[in-house]
């Protein structure tokens, strides 16, 4: 099964054109691959927290999650955003099923930080792939909200990039991190360039220098972790120009590939 996991960040969701969803549905109908969407919801969660006067903060790109923050995150992502994506896929001829990592214990997790400093922030230990295969084999596109559950029934907020990498790893698929920029960018000699490929060493140097920062940090690290665990390929693409996704499927050079080779060339 040729599976492609599309991680769509909360910052880009509201901007995605209808043509993006059309491209995803066409991928499914064409039989070229089996798409799965894993989404975030940062901006909408921030708005809801502000409206409800609930304090929230970030530590190295991860949201510190109290029980109150977790309840809001689940309400927004599993209840609102998830169904918006399902609806948009349906409007362009797709059949999608929205679910969270809690459903059927789809994402079994453990705390990222056992000390409790991050609160209820989880990391995926196991993905229930049987249910995903059941949906895909019956013509459906799974749309996953990254709320996971542990062995004791406690829910956890999972970084969307990390959740997507875990799903891709479990299905040995390709990981496509959809962003609102064309890849990892850097200003060199007064020119803004897009790195076509980056290795782990290069990524860590760019994090230290501040070129890669904020929400891009878990994105690139998730891409690397996925590769080390069996993901066929990891790439960061611009979802605002859906032709990039089509070009990638066609084998053309777009976005930033995260690779494990010792050497990489620059765009």
Coordinates of C-alpha atoms in Angstrom, one line a residue:
X1 CA 0.0 0.0 0.0
X2 CA 1.5 3.3 -1.1
X3 CA 0.5 5.7 1.7
X4 CA 1.1 9.4 1.8
X5 CA 0.6 11.2 5.1
X6 CA -0.2 14.9 4.7
X7 CA 0.4 17.0 7.8
X8 CA -1.5 20.3 7.5
X9 CA -0.6 22.9 10.1
X10 CA -3.1 25.1 11.8
X11 CA -1.4 28.2 10.5
X12 CA -2.0 27.1 6.9
X13 CA -5.4 25.5 7.2
X14 CA -7.5 28.6 6.8
X15 CA -5.5 29.7 3.7
X16 CA -5.7 26.4 1.8
X17 CA -7.5 26.8 -1.5
X18 CA -10.1 24.4 -2.7
X19 CA -7.7 23.1 -5.3
X20 CA -5.6 21.6 -2.5
X21 CA -8.5 19.3 -1.4
X22 CA -9.2 18.5 -5.1
X23 CA -5.6 17.4 -5.5
X24 CA -5.9 15.1 -2.4
X25 CA -9.1 13.6 -3.6
X26 CA -7.7 13.0 -7.1
X27 CA -4.7 11.2 -5.5
X28 CA -7.2 8.8 -3.8
X29 CA -9.4 8.3 -6.9
X30 CA -6.5 7.8 -9.2
X31 CA -5.0 5.0 -7.1
X32 CA -1.6 6.6 -7.2
X33 CA -1.5 6.6 -3.4
X34 CA -3.6 6.4 -0.2
X35 CA -3.7 9.9 1.4
X36 CA -4.1 10.4 5.1
X37 CA -4.4 13.9 6.6
X38 CA -3.1 14.7 10.0
X39 CA -4.0 18.3 11.1
X40 CA -3.0 20.8 13.7
X41 CA -5.0 23.8 14.9
X42 CA -2.7 26.2 16.7
X43 CA -4.3 29.6 15.7
X44 CA -7.8 28.4 16.4
X45 CA -6.8 26.9 19.7
X46 CA -5.0 30.2 20.7
X47 CA -8.2 32.1 19.8
X48 CA -10.4 29.8 21.8
X49 CA -8.0 29.9 24.8
X50 CA -8.1 33.7 24.6
X51 CA -11.9 33.8 24.5
X52 CA -12.1 31.5 27.5
X53 CA -9.3 33.4 29.4
X54 CA -7.2 30.2 29.7
X55 CA -3.5 30.8 29.9
X56 CA -1.1 28.9 27.6
X57 CA 2.6 28.9 26.8
X58 CA 5.1 27.2 24.5
X59 CA 8.4 25.4 25.3
X60 CA 10.6 24.7 22.2
X61 CA 7.6 24.8 19.9
X62 CA 5.4 22.5 22.0
X63 CA 2.3 23.8 23.8
X64 CA 2.4 23.4 27.6
X65 CA -0.9 21.6 28.2
X66 CA -2.8 21.7 31.4
X67 CA -6.1 19.7 31.7
X68 CA -8.0 22.9 30.9
X69 CA -5.8 23.6 27.8
X70 CA -6.2 20.0 26.8
X71 CA -10.0 20.2 26.9
X72 CA -10.0 23.3 24.7
X73 CA -7.5 21.8 22.3
X74 CA -9.6 18.7 21.9
X75 CA -12.8 20.7 21.4
X76 CA -11.2 22.8 18.7
X77 CA -9.3 20.2 16.8
X78 CA -11.5 17.1 17.2
X79 CA -14.8 18.9 17.2
X80 CA -14.4 21.8 14.8
X81 CA -11.3 21.7 12.6
X82 CA -11.5 18.0 11.9
X83 CA -15.0 18.2 10.6
X84 CA -14.2 21.3 8.5
X85 CA -11.6 19.3 6.6
X86 CA -13.9 16.3 6.2
X87 CA -16.6 18.6 4.8
X88 CA -14.2 20.3 2.3
X89 CA -13.0 16.9 1.0
X90 CA -16.6 15.8 0.6
X91 CA -17.5 19.0 -1.3
X92 CA -15.0 18.0 -4.0
X93 CA -16.0 14.4 -4.3
X94 CA -14.0 12.7 -1.6
X95 CA -15.1 10.3 1.1
X96 CA -13.4 11.2 4.3
X97 CA -13.7 10.0 7.9
X98 CA -12.6 12.2 10.7
X99 CA -11.3 10.8 13.9
X100 CA -8.9 11.6 16.7
X101 CA -6.2 9.5 18.2
X102 CA -8.6 8.7 21.1
X103 CA -11.0 6.8 18.8
X104 CA -10.2 3.1 18.8
X105 CA -7.0 4.0 20.7
X106 CA -5.7 5.1 17.3
X107 CA -2.7 7.0 18.8
X108 CA -1.4 5.3 22.0
X109 CA 0.8 7.7 23.8
X110 CA 3.1 8.4 26.7
X111 CA 4.1 11.7 28.3
X112 CA 6.8 13.6 26.4
X113 CA 8.2 14.8 29.7
X114 CA 7.5 12.5 32.7
X115 CA 8.5 15.3 35.1
X116 CA 5.2 17.0 34.1
X117 CA 6.9 20.3 33.0
X118 CA 4.9 20.2 29.7
X119 CA 1.7 18.9 31.3
X120 CA -0.4 16.6 29.1
X121 CA 1.8 16.6 26.0
X122 CA 2.2 13.2 24.6
X123 CA 4.4 11.3 22.2
X124 CA 3.1 8.4 20.1
X125 CA 4.2 5.0 21.1
X126 CA 1.9 2.9 18.8
X127 CA -0.5 3.6 16.0
X128 CA -3.6 1.3 15.5
X129 CA -3.0 0.9 11.7
X130 CA -5.8 -1.7 11.4
X131 CA -8.4 0.9 11.6
X132 CA -6.6 3.2 9.1
X133 CA -6.3 0.4 6.6
X134 CA -10.0 -0.5 7.1
X135 CA -11.0 3.1 6.2
X136 CA -8.7 3.3 3.2
X137 CA -9.7 -0.1 1.9
X138 CA -13.3 1.0 1.9
X139 CA -12.6 4.1 -0.2
X140 CA -12.1 6.6 2.7
X141 CA -9.6 9.3 3.4
X142 CA -8.7 9.3 7.2
X143 CA -8.5 12.7 8.7
X144 CA -6.8 12.6 12.1
X145 CA -6.9 15.0 15.0
X146 CA -3.7 14.6 17.1
X147 CA -5.2 14.0 20.5
X148 CA -3.8 10.7 21.9
X149 CA -4.6 8.4 24.8
X150 CA -2.4 6.4 27.2
X151 CA -2.9 3.0 28.7
X152 CA -4.8 4.5 31.7
X153 CA -7.3 6.4 29.6
X154 CA -5.6 9.8 30.0
X155 CA -5.8 12.0 26.9
X156 CA -2.8 14.0 25.7
X157 CA -2.2 16.8 23.2
X158 CA 0.3 15.5 20.6
X159 CA 2.2 17.9 18.3
X160 CA 0.7 17.4 14.8
X161 CA 4.1 17.0 13.1
X162 CA 5.1 14.3 15.5
X163 CA 1.7 12.5 15.2
X164 CA 2.0 12.6 11.4
X165 CA 5.6 11.2 11.5
X166 CA 4.4 8.4 13.8
X167 CA 1.6 7.5 11.4
X168 CA 3.9 7.6 8.4
X169 CA 6.4 5.4 10.3
X170 CA 3.8 2.8 11.3
X171 CA 2.6 2.5 7.6
X172 CA 6.1 3.0 6.1
X173 CA 4.6 5.8 4.0
X174 CA 5.8 9.2 2.8
X175 CA 5.6 12.1 5.1
X176 CA 4.5 15.4 3.5
X177 CA 4.6 18.4 5.9
X178 CA 2.3 21.0 4.3
X179 CA 3.3 24.6 5.2
X180 CA 2.5 28.1 4.1
X181 CA 6.1 28.6 2.9
X182 CA 7.9 26.7 0.0
X183 CA 10.3 24.9 2.3
X184 CA 13.2 25.7 4.7
X185 CA 14.4 29.1 3.6
X186 CA 17.6 31.1 4.4
X187 CA 19.0 34.5 3.5
X188 CA 22.5 33.9 2.0
X189 CA 24.4 36.9 0.5
X190 CA 21.3 39.0 0.4
X191 CA 19.3 36.4 -1.4
X192 CA 16.5 34.2 0.0
X193 CA 17.0 30.6 -1.1
X194 CA 15.0 27.4 -0.5
X195 CA 17.1 24.4 0.6
X196 CA 16.2 21.5 -1.6
X197 CA 17.7 19.0 0.8
X198 CA 18.9 19.0 4.4
X199 CA 20.6 16.4 6.6
X200 CA 20.3 16.0 10.3
X201 CA 23.7 17.8 10.9
X202 CA 22.7 20.7 8.8
X203 CA 19.3 21.0 10.5
X204 CA 20.8 21.0 14.0
X205 CA 23.3 23.7 12.9
X206 CA 20.4 25.8 11.5
X207 CA 18.4 25.4 14.7
X208 CA 21.4 26.6 16.8
X209 CA 22.0 29.6 14.5
X210 CA 18.3 30.5 14.6
X211 CA 17.6 29.9 10.9
X212 CA 15.1 27.2 11.8
X213 CA 13.0 28.3 14.8
X214 CA 9.6 28.1 16.5
X215 CA 7.1 25.7 14.9
X216 CA 9.6 24.6 12.2
X217 CA 11.8 22.9 14.8
X218 CA 9.3 20.0 15.6
X219 CA 8.5 19.9 11.9
X220 CA 12.1 19.1 10.8
X221 CA 12.8 16.9 13.8
X222 CA 9.7 14.9 13.1
X223 CA 10.8 14.5 9.5
X224 CA 14.2 13.2 10.7
X225 CA 12.6 10.8 13.3
X226 CA 10.3 9.4 10.7
X227 CA 13.2 8.6 8.3
X228 CA 15.1 6.8 11.0
X229 CA 12.0 4.7 11.8
X230 CA 11.1 3.6 8.3
X231 CA 9.3 6.5 6.6
X232 CA 10.1 6.3 2.9
X233 CA 10.6 10.0 2.4
X234 CA 10.0 13.3 4.3
X235 CA 9.4 16.6 2.6
X236 CA 8.2 20.1 3.5
X237 CA 5.9 21.6 0.8
X238 CA 3.9 24.8 0.3
X239 CA 0.1 24.0 0.5
X240 CA -0.9 27.4 -0.8
X241 CA 0.3 26.4 -4.3
X242 CA -1.2 22.9 -4.7
X243 CA 0.7 22.5 -8.0
X244 CA 3.7 21.9 -5.7
X245 CA 2.0 18.7 -4.4
X246 CA 1.2 17.6 -7.9
X247 CA 4.7 18.3 -9.1
X248 CA 6.1 16.3 -6.1
X249 CA 3.9 13.4 -7.1
X250 CA 5.3 13.7 -10.6
X251 CA 8.9 13.5 -9.3
X252 CA 9.8 17.1 -9.8
X253 CA 12.0 19.1 -7.5
X254 CA 9.9 21.2 -5.0
X255 CA 10.1 22.0 -1.3
X256 CA 12.7 20.8 1.1
X257 CA 13.5 17.1 1.4
X258 CA 14.9 15.9 4.7
X259 CA 17.4 13.2 4.1
X260 CA 19.6 10.9 6.1
X261 CA 22.6 10.8 3.7
X262 CA 25.9 12.3 4.9
X263 CA 26.0 14.9 2.1
X264 CA 23.3 17.1 0.7
X265 CA 23.3 19.7 -2.1
X266 CA 21.6 23.1 -1.9
X267 CA 19.1 24.7 -4.2

